[in-house]
XYZ file of C-alpha atoms in Angstrom:
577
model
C -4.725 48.799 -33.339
C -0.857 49.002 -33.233
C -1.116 50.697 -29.683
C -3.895 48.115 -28.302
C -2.487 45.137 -29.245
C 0.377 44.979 -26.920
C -1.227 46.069 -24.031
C -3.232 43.180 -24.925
C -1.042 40.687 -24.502
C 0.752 42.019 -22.173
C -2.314 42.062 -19.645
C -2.378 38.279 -20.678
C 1.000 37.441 -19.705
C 0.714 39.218 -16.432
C -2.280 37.321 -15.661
C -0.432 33.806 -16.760
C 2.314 34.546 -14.426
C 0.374 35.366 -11.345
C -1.687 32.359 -12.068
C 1.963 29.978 -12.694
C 3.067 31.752 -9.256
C -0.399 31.165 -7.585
C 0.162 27.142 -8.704
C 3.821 26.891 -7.596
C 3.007 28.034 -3.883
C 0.581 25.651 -3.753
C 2.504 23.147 -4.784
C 5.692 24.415 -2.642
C 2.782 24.041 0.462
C 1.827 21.068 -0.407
C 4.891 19.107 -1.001
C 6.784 20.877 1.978
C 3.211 20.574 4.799
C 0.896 17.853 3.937
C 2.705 15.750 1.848
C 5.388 15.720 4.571
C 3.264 14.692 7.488
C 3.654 11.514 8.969
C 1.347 9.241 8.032
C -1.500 9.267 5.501
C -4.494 10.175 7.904
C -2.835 13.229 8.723
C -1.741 14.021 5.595
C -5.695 13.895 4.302
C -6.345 15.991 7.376
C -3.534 18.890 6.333
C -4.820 18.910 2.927
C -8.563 19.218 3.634
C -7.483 22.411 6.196
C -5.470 23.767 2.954
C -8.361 23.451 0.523
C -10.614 25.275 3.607
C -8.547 27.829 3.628
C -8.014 27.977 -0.163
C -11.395 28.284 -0.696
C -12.456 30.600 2.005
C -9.723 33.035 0.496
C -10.845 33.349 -2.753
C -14.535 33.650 -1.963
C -14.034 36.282 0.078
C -11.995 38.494 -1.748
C -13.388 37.544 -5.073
C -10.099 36.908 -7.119
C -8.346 33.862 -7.548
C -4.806 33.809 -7.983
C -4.906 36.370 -4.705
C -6.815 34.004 -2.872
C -4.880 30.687 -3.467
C -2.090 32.398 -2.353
C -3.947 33.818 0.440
C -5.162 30.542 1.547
C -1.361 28.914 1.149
C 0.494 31.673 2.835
C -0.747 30.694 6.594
C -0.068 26.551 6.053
C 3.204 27.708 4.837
C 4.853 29.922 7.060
C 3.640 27.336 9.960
C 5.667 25.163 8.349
C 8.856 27.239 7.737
C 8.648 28.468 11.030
C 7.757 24.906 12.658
C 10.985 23.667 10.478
C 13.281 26.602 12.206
C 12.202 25.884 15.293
C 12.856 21.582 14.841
C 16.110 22.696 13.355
C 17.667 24.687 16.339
C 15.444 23.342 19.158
C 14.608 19.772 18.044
C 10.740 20.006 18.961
C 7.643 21.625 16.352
C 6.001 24.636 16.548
C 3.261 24.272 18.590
C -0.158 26.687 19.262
C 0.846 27.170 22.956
C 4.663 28.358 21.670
C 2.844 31.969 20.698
C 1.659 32.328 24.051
C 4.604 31.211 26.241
C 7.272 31.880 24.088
C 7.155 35.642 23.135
C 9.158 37.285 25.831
C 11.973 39.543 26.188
C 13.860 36.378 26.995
C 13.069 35.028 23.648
C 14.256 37.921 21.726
C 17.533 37.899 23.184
C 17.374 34.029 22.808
C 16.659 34.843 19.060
C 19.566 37.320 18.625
C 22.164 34.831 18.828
C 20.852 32.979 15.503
C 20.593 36.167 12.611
C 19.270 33.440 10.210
C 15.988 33.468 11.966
C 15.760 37.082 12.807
C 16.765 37.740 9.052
C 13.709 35.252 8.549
C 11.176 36.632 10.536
C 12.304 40.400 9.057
C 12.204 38.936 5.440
C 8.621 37.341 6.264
C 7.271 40.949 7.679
C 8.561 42.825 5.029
C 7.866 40.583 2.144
C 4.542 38.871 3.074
C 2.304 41.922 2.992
C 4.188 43.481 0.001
C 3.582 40.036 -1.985
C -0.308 40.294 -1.286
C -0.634 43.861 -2.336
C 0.919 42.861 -5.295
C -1.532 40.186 -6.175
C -4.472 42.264 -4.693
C -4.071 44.907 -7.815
C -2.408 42.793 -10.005
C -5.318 39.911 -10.507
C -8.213 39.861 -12.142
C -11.544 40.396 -10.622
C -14.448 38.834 -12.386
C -17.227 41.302 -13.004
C -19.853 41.448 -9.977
C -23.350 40.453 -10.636
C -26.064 38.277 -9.186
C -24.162 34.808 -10.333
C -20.677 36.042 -8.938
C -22.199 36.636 -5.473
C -23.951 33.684 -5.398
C -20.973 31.484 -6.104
C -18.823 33.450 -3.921
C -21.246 32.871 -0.982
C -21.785 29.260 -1.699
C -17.855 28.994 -1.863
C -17.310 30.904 1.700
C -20.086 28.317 3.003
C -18.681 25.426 1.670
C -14.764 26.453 2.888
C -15.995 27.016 5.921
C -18.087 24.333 6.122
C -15.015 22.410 4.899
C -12.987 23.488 7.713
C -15.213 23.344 10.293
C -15.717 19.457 9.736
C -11.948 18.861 9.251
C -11.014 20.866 12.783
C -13.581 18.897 14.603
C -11.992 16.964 17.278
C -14.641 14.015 17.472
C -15.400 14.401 13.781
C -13.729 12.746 10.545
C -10.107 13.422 12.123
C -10.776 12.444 15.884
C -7.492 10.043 15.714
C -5.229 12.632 14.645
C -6.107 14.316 17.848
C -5.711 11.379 19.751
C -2.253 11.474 19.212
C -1.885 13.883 22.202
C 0.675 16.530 23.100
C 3.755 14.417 23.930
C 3.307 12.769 20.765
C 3.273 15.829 18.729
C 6.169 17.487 20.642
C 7.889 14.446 19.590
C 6.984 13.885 15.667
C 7.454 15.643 12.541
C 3.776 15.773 11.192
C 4.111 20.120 11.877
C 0.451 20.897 10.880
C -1.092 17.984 12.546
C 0.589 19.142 15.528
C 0.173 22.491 15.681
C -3.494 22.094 15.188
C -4.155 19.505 17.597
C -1.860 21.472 20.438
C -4.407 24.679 19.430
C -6.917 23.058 22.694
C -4.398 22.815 24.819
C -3.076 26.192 25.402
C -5.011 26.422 28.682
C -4.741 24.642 31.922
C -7.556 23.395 33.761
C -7.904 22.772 37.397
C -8.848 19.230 38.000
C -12.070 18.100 38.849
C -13.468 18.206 42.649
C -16.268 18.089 44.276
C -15.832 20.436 47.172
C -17.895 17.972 49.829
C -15.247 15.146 49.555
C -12.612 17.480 51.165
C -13.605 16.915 54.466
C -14.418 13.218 53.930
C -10.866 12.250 55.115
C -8.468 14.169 57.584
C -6.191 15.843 55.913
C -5.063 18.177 58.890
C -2.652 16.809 61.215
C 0.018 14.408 61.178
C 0.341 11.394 63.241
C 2.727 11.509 66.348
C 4.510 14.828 67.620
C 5.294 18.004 66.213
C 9.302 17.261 64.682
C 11.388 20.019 65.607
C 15.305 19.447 64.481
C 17.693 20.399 66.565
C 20.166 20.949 63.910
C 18.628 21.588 60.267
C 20.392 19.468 57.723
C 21.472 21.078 54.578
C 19.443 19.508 51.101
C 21.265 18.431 48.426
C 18.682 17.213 45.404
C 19.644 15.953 42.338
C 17.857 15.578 39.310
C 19.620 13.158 36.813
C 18.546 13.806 33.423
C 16.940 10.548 31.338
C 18.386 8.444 34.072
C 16.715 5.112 35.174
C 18.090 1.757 36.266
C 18.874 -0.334 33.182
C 18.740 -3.400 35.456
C 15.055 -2.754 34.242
C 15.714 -4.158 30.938
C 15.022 -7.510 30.480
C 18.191 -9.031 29.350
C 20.253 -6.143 30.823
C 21.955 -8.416 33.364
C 25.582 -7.409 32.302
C 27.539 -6.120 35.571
C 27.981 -3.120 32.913
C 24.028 -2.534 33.844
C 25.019 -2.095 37.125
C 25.996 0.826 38.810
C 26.647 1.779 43.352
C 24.243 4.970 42.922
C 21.364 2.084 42.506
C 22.290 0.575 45.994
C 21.421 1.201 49.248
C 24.550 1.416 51.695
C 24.576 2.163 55.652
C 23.700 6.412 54.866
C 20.332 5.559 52.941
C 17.270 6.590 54.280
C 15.133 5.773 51.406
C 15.557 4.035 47.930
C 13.459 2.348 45.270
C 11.552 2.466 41.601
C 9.752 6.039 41.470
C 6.660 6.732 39.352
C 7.098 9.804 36.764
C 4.583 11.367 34.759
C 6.849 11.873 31.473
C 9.392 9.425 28.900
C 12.056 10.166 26.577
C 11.780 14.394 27.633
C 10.438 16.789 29.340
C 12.702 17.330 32.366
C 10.411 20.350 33.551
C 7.706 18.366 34.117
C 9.812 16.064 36.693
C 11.051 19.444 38.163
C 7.706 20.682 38.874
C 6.466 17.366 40.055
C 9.449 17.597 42.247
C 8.822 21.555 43.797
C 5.401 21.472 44.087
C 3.912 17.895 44.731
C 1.356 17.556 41.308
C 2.047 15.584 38.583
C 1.522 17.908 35.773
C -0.914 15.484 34.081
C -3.394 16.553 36.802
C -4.090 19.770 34.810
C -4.841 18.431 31.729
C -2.279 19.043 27.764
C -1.269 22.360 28.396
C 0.589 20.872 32.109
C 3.487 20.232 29.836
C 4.241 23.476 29.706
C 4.073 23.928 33.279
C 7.220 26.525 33.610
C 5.609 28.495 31.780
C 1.843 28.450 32.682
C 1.937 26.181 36.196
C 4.853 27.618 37.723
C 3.459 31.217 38.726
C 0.221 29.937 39.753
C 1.092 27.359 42.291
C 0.362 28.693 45.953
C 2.479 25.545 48.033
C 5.749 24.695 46.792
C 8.690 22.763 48.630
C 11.366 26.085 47.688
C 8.913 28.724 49.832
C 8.277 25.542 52.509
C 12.109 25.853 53.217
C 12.399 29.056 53.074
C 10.073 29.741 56.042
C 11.626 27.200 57.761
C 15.074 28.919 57.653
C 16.648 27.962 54.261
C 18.026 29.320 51.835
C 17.401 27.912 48.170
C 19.204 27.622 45.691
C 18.873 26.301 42.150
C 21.521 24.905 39.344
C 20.695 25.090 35.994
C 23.496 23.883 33.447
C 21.760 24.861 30.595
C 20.981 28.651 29.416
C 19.018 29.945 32.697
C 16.600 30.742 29.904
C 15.681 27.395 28.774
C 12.121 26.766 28.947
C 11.662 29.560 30.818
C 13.916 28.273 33.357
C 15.034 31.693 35.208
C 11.340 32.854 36.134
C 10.172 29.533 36.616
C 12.533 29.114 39.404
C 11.758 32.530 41.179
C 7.937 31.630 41.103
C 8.781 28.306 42.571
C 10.259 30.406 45.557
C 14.076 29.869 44.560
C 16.515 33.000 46.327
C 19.070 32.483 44.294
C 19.693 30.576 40.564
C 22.741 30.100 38.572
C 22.188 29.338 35.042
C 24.807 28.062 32.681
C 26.282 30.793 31.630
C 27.222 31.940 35.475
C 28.369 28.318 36.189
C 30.548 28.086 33.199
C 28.956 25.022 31.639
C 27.476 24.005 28.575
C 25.302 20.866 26.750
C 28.403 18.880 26.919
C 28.763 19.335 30.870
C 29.502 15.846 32.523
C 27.897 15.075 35.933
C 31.881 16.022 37.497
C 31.558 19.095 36.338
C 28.395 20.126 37.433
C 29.072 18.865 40.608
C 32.280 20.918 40.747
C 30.198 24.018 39.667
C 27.938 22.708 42.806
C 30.747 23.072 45.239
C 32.017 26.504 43.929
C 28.689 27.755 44.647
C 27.932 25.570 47.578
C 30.775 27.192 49.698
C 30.313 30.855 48.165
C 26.879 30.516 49.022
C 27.691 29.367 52.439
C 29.970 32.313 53.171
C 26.976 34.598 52.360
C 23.685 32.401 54.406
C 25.453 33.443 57.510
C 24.658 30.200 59.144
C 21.361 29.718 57.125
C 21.122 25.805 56.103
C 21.045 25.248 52.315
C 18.539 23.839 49.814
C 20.579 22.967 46.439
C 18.422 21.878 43.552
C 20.537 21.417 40.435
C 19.940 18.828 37.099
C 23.043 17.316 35.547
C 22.622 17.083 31.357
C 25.035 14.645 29.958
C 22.838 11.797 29.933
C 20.533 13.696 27.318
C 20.127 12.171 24.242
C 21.120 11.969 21.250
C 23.220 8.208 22.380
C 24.897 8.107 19.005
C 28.617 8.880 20.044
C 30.435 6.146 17.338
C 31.754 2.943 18.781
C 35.161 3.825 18.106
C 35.311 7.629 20.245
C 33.790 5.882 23.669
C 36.376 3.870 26.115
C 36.519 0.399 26.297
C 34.646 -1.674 27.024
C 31.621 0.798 25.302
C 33.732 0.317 22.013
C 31.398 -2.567 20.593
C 28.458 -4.047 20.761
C 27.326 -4.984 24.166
C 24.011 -6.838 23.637
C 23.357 -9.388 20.678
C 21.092 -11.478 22.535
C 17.219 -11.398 22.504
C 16.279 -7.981 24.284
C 13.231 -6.518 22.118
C 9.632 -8.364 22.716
C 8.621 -11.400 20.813
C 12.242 -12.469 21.000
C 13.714 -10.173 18.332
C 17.627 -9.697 18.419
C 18.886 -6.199 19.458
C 19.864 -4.122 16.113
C 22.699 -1.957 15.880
C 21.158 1.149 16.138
C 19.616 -0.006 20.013
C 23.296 -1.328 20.381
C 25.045 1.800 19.784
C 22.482 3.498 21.875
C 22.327 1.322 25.161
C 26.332 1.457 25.397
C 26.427 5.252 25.049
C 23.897 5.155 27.747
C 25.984 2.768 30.101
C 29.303 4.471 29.474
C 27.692 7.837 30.505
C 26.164 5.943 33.432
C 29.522 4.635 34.671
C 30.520 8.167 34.806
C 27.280 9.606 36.542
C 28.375 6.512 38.654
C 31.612 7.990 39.718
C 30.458 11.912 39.591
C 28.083 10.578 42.468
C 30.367 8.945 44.567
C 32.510 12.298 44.614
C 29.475 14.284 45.489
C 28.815 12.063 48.662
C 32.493 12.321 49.347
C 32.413 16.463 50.049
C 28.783 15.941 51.760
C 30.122 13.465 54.066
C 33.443 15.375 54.868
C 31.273 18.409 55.449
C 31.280 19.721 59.028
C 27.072 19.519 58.558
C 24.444 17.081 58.677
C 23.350 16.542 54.925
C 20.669 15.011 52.894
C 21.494 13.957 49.279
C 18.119 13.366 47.275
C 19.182 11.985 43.928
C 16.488 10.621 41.282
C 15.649 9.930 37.605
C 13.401 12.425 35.748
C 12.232 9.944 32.797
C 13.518 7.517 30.384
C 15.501 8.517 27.535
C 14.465 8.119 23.931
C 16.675 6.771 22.235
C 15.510 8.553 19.409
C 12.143 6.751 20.392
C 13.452 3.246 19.991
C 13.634 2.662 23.382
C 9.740 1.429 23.523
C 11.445 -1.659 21.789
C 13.494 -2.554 24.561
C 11.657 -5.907 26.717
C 11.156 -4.100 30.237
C 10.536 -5.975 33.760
C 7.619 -4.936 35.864
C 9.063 -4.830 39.279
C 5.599 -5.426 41.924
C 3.794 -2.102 42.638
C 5.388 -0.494 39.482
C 2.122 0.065 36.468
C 4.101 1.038 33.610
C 7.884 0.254 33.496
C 8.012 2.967 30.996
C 7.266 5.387 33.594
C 9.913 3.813 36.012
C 12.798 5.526 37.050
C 15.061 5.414 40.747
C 14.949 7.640 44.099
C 17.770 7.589 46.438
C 17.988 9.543 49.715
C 21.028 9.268 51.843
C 22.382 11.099 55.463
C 25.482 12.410 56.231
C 26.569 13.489 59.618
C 23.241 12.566 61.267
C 21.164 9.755 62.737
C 19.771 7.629 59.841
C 16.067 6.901 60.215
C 15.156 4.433 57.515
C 11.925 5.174 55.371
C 10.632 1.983 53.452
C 8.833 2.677 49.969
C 9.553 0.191 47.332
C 7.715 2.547 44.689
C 7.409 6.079 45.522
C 5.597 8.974 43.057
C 7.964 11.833 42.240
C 5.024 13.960 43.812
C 6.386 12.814 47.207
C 9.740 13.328 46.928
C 9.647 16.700 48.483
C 7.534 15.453 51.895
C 9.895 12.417 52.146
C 13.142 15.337 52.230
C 11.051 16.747 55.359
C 10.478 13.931 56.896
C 14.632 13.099 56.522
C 15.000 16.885 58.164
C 12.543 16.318 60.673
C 11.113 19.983 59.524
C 7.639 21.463 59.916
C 5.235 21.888 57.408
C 2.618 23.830 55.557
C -1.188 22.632 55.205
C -0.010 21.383 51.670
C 2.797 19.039 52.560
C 1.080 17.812 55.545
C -1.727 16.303 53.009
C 0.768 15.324 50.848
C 2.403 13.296 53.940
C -0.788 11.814 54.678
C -1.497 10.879 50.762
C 1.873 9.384 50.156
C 1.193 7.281 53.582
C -2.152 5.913 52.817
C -1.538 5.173 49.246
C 1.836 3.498 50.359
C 4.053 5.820 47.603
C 1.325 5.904 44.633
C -0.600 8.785 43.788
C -2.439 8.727 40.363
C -2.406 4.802 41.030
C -3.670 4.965 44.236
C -5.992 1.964 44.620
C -7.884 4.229 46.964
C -9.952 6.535 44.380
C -12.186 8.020 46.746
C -9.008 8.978 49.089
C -7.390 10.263 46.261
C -10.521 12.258 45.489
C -11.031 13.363 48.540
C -7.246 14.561 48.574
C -7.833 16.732 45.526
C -10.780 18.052 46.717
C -9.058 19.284 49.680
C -5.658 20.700 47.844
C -7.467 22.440 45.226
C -10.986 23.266 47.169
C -9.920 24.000 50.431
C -6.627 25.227 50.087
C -6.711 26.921 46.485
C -3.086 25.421 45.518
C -3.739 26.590 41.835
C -4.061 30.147 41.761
């Protein structure tokens, strides 16, 4: 009796502290993932997948302390790792992050933060350890007719569970209307990694192969242009630059800056159409290089570096290229970024420069990566051996956060520039919109001045030139900048989606282009036009498209042109590989 006894109870207290453990990691999961989603409906939608799991866990294998913490373990390493990942890259972990993100470029990404690795090593290691633990240290109820039975009515019922929860036109159907901007731009992790699970996979858009031929989509009007000196191409893309003059009440000569304004060199100027707000600058660029908004192939086109970039046949780099160009692209951030490095080689690039080989960093002012743009304009010169240039490069100091203090920025950014009524139904601008618009104007005054240099060298250049500078979307403003009171200038649909184009000459005859709103989509076919180059089947339909729709393209009042145009890019000439 002596020896029994304390086995006894010892058995016991084993048993009570698996269960206590058991309880705390579920309540550790569900204070730290549903409890911290956004708002209530998805909290009830986190918890439901939880208890799913839960349940489905310890039905199957039988024993219940195991299978709580079974059922917790997934929920909450999604939301350590989608915590990480907000912490050091400011977006969630998403479903299509597992398939575009693990690459050899990632891994040496990773390298340079030994928190995570020591993370992700600690998670291998202890994970499986922790459940072969539980596995032989809980107790399994005794198997007979009644334990089966429950066991199969509790698999059936977690399932069952789960399967209503993850419908996306069942109980939850809002919190997957919240679609995949949205949840690369909230905190609610499991919401958002669940709804972004559907949109891992592109989809070519809808055409009905007949309509193709419906319009002519072969041959341009007037002659064959054939320059007699090829320009070199300059293009810009401004990051979360637009025209504040947009604003309502933003009719301070502080909201104004030259780059907006048309002078004797311009060719071309006006609102432009984008496809994204307050992020995702790859989107512009692909809009930009290959002519497609990225909306046209459904969720997943926001990560179009990644999944768009090697499957698109026609794109405005390879154009060049076999018109004698050589391309080259600018990337001030880590050549890595978003898969920045391969994008750019599928897109037909022969040479990129990331930021590490230009020297620059986050903090890198327009000046200085237009100074890293003449470095490599004239090395790269030196080595084209006559060869006209294509320069693509993004600037980056205009990227948010706008929360520099009052007190650090230059006068007259050191206050508060706005107290009047510039939020809708009349509300007075707070602080926080304050701070933010005058960080944005003070780094626009200096964009202002980067951009006058940058014509400067062009013009003084020996060659003809083309500078294409443009707006890639709004910035956020942390998202309070869908408070700001916007004007709709005529033709534009959604100021929100408003940005600028400007396209200016140097050193050649100036033939003016008029498009008062012009889709980023047809950026790259107004550039030939400007060079007076030839062109592929693609960006002869995209001519045509641009010219009949008078600069709109997913607006175009024409649908059955615009149908007939898809039908024809993606039927006929297979763009999407």
């Amino acid at each position: 009796m002596k020896t029994s006894r304390p086995r006894f109870l010892s058995w016991h207290c084993q048993h009570a502290l698996l269960v206590a453990f058991a309880v705390a990691v579920l309540l550790v999961t569900l204070r730290f993932g549903p409890f911290d989603e956004s708002t209530a409906l998805e909290c009830t939608f986190a918890v439901c997948i939880l208890a799913g799991l839960a349940v489905v866990a310890v039905a199957a294998s039988g024993r219940i302390t195991f299978g709580l913490v079974a059922g917790c373990l997934p929920m909450l390493l999604l939301v350590i790792a989608a915590n990480l990942k907000f912490r050091y890259l400011s977006t969630p972990l998403l479903a299509p992050d597992l398939v575009y993100y693990f690459n050899a470029e990632i891994a040496q990404t990773l390298l340079r933060y030994p928190f995570i690795i020591a993370a992700i090593v600690a998670a291998l290691v202890l994970v499986p350890a922790l459940l072969v633990l539980l596995w032989h240290g809980d107790f399994r109820p005794r198997t007979n007719l009644g334990t089966r039975f429950a066991r199969v009515l509790g698999l059936v019922a977690g399932v069952a569970l789960l399967v209503i929860t993850l419908s996306p036109r069942g109980l939850f159907a809002r919190v997957y209307d919240k679609g995949m901007w949205l949840a690369m731009n909230d905190e609610s992790f499991i919401s958002d990694f669940v709804v972004s699970i559907r949109n891992a996979h592109v989809y070519q858009p809808p055409f009905h192969l007949a309509d193709a031929t419906r319009d002519d989509w072969r041959k341009l009007p007037g002659d064959t242009p054939a320059a007699t000196r090829k320009p070199d191409i300059i293009a810009v893309l401004e990051e979360s630059t637009f025209d504040p003059r947009l604003l309502t009440a933003c009719t301070s000569k502080l909201c104004d800056a030259r780059m907006f304004h048309a002078d004797a060199n311009t060719i071309a100027h006006g609102w432009m159409n984008v496809h994204t707000w307050g992020g995702g600058t790859w989107t512009s660029e692909f809009a930009f290089l290959s002519g497609l908004p990225h909306t046209l192939f459904g969720p997943a086109g926001i990560y179009a570096p990644f999944n768009l970039a090697p499957r698109i046949r026609y794109t405005l780099p390879r154009l060049l290229d076999a018109d004698g160009y050589y391309t080259v692209g600018l990337y001030p951030t880590d050549g890595d970024f978003m898969n920045g490095r391969d994008a750019y080689a599928d897109y037909g690039f022969d040479a990129f420069y990331g930021g590490q080989e230009l020297k620059l960093d986050w903090g890198a002012t327009d000046a200085q990566v237009f100074a890293a743009f003449e470095r490599v304009f004239k090395a790269e010169k030196a080595k084209a051996h006559g060869k006209p240039l294509f320069v693509f490069m993004l600037t980056l100091y205009q990227h948010g956060p706008h929360m520099t203090p009052f007190k650090e920025m230059p006068a007259p950014y050191d206050k508060p520039l706005f107290t009047g009524k510039l939020a809708p139904q009349d509300k007075t601008l707070d602080d926080w919109l304050n701070l933010n618009l005058a960080n944005y104007l003070q780094r626009l005054s200096m964009s202002d001045a980067a951009m006058t240099q940058l014509e400067t060298f062009l013009r003084h250049d020996d060659r003809p030139a083309l500078l294409l500078h443009f707006g890639d979307h709004h910035p956020s403003f942390d998202g309070a900048i869908t408070a700001l009171a916007k004007i709709a200038p005529p033709g534009v649909a959604d100021p929100q989606y408003t940005t600028y184009y400007m396209l200016k000459g140097f050193n050649l005859p100036i033939r003016r282009e008029h498009y008062p709103v012009l889709d980023i989509a047809y950026l790259g076919s107004l550039l030939l036009d400007a060079a007076d180059l030839p062109r592929n089947p693609f960006f002869i339909a995209n001519t045509l498209l641009r010219d009949r729709c008078d600069g709109h393209d997913l607006d175009c009042r024409n649908a059955a042109l615009r149908d007939s145009y898809r039908a024809w890019v993606f039927g006929h000439l297979e763009d999407l590989k």
